[in-house]
Coordinates of C-alpha atoms in Angstrom, one line a residue:
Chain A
X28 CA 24.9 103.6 142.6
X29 CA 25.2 105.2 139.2
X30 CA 23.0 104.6 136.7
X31 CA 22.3 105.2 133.3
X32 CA 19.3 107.6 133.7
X33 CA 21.8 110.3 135.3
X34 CA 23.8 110.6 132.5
X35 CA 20.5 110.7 130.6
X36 CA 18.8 113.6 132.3
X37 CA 22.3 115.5 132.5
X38 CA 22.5 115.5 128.6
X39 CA 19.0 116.9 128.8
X40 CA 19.2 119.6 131.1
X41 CA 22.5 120.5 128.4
X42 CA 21.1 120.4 125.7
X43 CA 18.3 122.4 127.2
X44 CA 20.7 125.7 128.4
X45 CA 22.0 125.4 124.6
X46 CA 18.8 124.8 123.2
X47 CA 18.0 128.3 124.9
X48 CA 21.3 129.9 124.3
X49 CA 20.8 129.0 120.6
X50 CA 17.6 130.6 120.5
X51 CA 18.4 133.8 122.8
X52 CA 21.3 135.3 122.0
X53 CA 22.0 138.0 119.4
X54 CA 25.9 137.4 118.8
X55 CA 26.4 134.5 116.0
X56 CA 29.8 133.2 117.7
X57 CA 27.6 133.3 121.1
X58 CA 25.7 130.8 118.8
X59 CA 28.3 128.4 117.8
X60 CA 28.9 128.3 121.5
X61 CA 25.5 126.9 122.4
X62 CA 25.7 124.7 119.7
X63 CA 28.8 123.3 120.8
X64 CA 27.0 122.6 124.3
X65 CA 24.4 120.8 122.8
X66 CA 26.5 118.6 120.6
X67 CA 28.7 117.8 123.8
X68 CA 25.1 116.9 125.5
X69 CA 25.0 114.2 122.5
X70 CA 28.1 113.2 123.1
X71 CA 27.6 112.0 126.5
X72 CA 24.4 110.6 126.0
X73 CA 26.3 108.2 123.2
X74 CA 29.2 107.6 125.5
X75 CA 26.4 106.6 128.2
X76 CA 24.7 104.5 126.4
X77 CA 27.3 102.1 125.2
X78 CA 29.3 102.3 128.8
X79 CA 26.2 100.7 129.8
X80 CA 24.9 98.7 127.1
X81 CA 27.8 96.4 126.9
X82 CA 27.2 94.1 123.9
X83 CA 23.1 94.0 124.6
X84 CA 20.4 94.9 122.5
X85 CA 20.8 96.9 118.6
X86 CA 24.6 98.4 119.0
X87 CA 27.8 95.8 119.3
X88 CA 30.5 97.1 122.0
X89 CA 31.9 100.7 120.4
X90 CA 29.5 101.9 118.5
X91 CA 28.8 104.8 121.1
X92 CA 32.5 105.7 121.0
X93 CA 32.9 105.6 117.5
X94 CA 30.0 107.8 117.0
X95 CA 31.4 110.3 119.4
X96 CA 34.5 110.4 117.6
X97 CA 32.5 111.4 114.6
X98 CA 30.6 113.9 116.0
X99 CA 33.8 115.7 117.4
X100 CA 35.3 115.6 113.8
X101 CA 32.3 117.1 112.4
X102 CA 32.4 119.9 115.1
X103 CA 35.7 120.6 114.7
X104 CA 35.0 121.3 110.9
X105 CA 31.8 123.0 111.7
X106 CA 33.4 125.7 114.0
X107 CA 36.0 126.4 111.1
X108 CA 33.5 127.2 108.6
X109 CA 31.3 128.9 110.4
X110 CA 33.5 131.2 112.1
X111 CA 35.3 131.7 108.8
X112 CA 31.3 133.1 107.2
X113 CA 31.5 135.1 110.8
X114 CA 34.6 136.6 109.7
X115 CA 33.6 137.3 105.9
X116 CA 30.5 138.8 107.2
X117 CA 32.4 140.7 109.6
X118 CA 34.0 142.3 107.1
X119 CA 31.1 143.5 104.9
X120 CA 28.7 144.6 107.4
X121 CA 31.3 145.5 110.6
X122 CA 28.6 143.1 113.2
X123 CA 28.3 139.9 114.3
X124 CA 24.9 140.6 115.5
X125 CA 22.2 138.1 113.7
X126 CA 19.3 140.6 113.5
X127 CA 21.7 142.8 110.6
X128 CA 21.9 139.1 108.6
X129 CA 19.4 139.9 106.7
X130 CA 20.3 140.6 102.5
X131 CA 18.1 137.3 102.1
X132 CA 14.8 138.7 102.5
X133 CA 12.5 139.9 99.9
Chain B
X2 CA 32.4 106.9 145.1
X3 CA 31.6 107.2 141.5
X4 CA 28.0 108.8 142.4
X5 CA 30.1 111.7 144.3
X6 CA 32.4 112.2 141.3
X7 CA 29.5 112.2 139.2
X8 CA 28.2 114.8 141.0
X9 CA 30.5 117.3 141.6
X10 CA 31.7 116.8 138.2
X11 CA 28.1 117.7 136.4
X12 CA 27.3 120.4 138.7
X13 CA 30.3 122.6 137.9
X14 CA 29.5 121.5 134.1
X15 CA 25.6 122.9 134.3
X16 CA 26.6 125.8 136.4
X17 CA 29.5 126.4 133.8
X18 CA 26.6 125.6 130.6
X19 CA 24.4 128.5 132.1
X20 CA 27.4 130.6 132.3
X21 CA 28.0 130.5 128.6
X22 CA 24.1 131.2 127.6
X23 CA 23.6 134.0 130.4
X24 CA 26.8 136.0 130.8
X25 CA 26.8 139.4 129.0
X26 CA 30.5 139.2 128.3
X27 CA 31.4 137.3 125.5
X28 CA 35.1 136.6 126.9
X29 CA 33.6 135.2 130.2
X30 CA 31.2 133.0 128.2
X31 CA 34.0 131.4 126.0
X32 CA 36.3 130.9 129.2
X33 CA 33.0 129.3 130.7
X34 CA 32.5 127.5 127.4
X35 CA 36.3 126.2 127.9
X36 CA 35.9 125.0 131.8
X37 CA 32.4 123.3 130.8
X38 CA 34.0 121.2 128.2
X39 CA 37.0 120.2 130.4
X40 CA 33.8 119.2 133.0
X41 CA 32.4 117.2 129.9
X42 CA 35.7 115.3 129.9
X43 CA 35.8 114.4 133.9
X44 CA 32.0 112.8 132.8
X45 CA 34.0 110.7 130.2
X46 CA 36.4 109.9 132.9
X47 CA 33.9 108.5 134.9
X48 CA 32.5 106.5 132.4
X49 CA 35.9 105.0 131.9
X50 CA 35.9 106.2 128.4
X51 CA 40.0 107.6 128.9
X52 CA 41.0 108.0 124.7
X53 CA 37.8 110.1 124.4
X54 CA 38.2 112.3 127.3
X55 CA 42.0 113.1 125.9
X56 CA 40.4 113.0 122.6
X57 CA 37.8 115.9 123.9
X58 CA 40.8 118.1 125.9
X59 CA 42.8 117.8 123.0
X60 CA 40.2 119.1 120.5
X61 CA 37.4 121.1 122.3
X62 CA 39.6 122.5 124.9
X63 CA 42.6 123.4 123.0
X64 CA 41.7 123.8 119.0
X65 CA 38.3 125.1 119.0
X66 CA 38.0 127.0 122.3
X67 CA 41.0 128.9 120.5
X68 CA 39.6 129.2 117.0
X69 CA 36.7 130.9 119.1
X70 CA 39.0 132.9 120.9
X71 CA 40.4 134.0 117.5
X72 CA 37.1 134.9 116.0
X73 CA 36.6 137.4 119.1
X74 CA 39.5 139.2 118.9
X75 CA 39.1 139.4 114.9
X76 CA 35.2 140.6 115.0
X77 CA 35.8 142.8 118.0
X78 CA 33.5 146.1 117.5
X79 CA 32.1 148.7 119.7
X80 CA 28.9 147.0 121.5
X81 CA 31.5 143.7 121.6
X82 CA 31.3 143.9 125.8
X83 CA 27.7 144.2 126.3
X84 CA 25.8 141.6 124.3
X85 CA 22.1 142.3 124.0
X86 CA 19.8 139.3 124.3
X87 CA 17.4 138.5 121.7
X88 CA 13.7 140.6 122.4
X89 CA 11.9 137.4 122.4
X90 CA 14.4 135.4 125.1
X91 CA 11.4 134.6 127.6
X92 CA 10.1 132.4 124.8
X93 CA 13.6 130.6 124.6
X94 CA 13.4 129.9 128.2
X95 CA 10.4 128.8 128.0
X96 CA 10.8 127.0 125.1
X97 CA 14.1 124.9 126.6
X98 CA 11.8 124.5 129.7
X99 CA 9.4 123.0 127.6
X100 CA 12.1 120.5 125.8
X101 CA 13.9 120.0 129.3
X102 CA 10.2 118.3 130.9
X103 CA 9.3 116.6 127.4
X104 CA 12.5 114.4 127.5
X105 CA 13.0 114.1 131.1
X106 CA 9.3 112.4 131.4
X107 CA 9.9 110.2 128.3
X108 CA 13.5 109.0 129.5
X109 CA 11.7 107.9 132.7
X110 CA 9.2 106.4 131.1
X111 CA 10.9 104.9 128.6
X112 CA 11.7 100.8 129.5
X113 CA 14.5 100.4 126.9
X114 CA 17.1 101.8 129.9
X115 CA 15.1 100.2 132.6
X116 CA 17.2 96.9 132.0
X117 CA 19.8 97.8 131.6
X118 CA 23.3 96.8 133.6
X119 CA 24.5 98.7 136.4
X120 CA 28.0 98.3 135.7
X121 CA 30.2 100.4 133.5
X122 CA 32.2 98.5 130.5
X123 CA 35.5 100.3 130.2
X124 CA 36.6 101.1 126.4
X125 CA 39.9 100.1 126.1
X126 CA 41.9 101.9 123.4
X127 CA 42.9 98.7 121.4
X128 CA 39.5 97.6 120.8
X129 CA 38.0 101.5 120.2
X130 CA 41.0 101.1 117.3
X131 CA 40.2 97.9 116.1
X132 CA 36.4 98.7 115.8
X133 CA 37.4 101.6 114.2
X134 CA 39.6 100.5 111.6
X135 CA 37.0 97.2 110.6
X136 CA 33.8 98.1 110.9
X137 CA 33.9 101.7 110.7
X138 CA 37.0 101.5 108.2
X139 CA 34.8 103.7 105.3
X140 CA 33.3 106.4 107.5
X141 CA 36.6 106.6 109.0
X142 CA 38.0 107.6 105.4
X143 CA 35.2 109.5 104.7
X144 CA 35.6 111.5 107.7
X145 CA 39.1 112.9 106.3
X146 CA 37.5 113.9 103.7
X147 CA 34.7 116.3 105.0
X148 CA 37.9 117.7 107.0
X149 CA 39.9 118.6 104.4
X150 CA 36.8 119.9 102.5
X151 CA 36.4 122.1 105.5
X152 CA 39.7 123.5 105.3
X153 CA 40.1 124.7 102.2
X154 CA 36.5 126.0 102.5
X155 CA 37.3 127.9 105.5
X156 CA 40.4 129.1 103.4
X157 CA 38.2 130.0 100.8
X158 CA 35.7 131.9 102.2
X159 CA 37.6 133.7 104.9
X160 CA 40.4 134.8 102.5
X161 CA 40.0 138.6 101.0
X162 CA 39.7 139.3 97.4
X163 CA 42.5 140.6 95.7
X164 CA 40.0 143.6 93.9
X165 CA 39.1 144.6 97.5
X166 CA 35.6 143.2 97.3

């Protein structure tokens, strides 16, 4: 029988491989690609939630949904901007590589 | 039935996941990156969540697997096919390892999804609209905002200058 703890510890063994991709990789659009992973593990941890919690406890029927629907808008606009900064820095250093990001430090 | 589905559907999405963060070509890991979120729709499926599974195909597998697709072949460069890891990677693993047991233990734990109903409430598109346009009416509007903010900072900040700066 399914149950809600599967959908659970699949959105945290996602959210782990983009936790690590986020943290090991050197290309920034590499990046944005673990980021998306771990904001799609979110995703189905909401969708989860209120599949299962129908009408119970702190959240009324959609409010899992609704959030999700959120979350994709912000990631949609997220992706634009950041890949338009990938391409302006693109075009002033010639890398995408994080470890040449670095006209910040002292 | 649904257990099987469930099954097959999240293994190809974790074997896809680690696809992404492991391969050294950056085309394979955005064509892995596509297939895993077409996997993260079939989950939606099976939660009987229909709207947000076209909802994610529509936007995550067709707009922004091709905006990244777009940024590839625009920052293409000469060590574009071999992608170097980070020098301090082990710690990542270790790290997500780390995050990976932490949650796990403290989902199983946890009792606030120990009573919980086994069954799965479908989401119905006219009341996913009707919640959306009463109680989240403002958020909604606000929303379509930051998007249009987005765009014309991505237009902005992506567009040369005309002194060749």
């Amino acid at each position: 029988m399914l149950e809600l703890i599967h959908f659970n510890i699949l959105s945290v063994l996602l959210f782990s491989v983009g936790l690590y991709g986020v943290l090991a990789r050197k290309s920034a659009i590499l990046i944005i690609m673990a980021i998306e992973l771990m904001l799609n593990a979110v995703n189905i941890n909401f969708i989860a939630a209120a599949a299962f919690n129908h009408g119970n406890g702190l959240f009324t029927n959609f409010d899992g949904h609704i959030l999700t629907i959120f979350i994709i808008t912000i990631a949609a606009a997220e992706v634009g901007l950041a890949l338009a900064l990938i391409l302006r820095i693109f075009r002033n250093k010639a890398t995408v590589n994080v470890d040449s990001f670095d006209i910040m430090k002292l | 039935m649904h257990l099987i589905l469930f099954s097959i559907i999240s293994t190809v999405l974790l074997v896809c996941a680690v696809g992404v963060v492991i391969s050294r070509n950056i085309v394979h890991s955005a064509l892995f990156l596509l297939f895993a979120l077409i996997s993260v729709a079939g989950i939606y499926l099976v939660l009987l969540t229909e709207f947000l599974a076209i909802v994610q195909l529509l936007i995550y597998g067709g707009a922004i697997v091709i905006v990244i697709l777009f940024a590839l072949m625009l920052t293409r460069n000469e060590e574009y096919p071999r992608i170097q890891n980070n020098k301090l990677w082990p710690i990542a693993g270790v790290l997500a390892v780390l995050v990976c047991i932490t949650m796990s233990v403290s989902y199983f734990q946890s009792g606030a999804i120990q009573n919980v109903p086994n069954t799965i409430a479908p989401a119905g598109v006219k009341s996913l609209g009707s919640s959306l346009f009463t109680t989240w009416a403002i958020p909604f509007e606000l929303a379509s905002l930051v998007l249009l903010v987005a765009l014309i900072g991505a237009i902005v900040i992506a567009r040369s200058d005309k002194d060749g700066n």
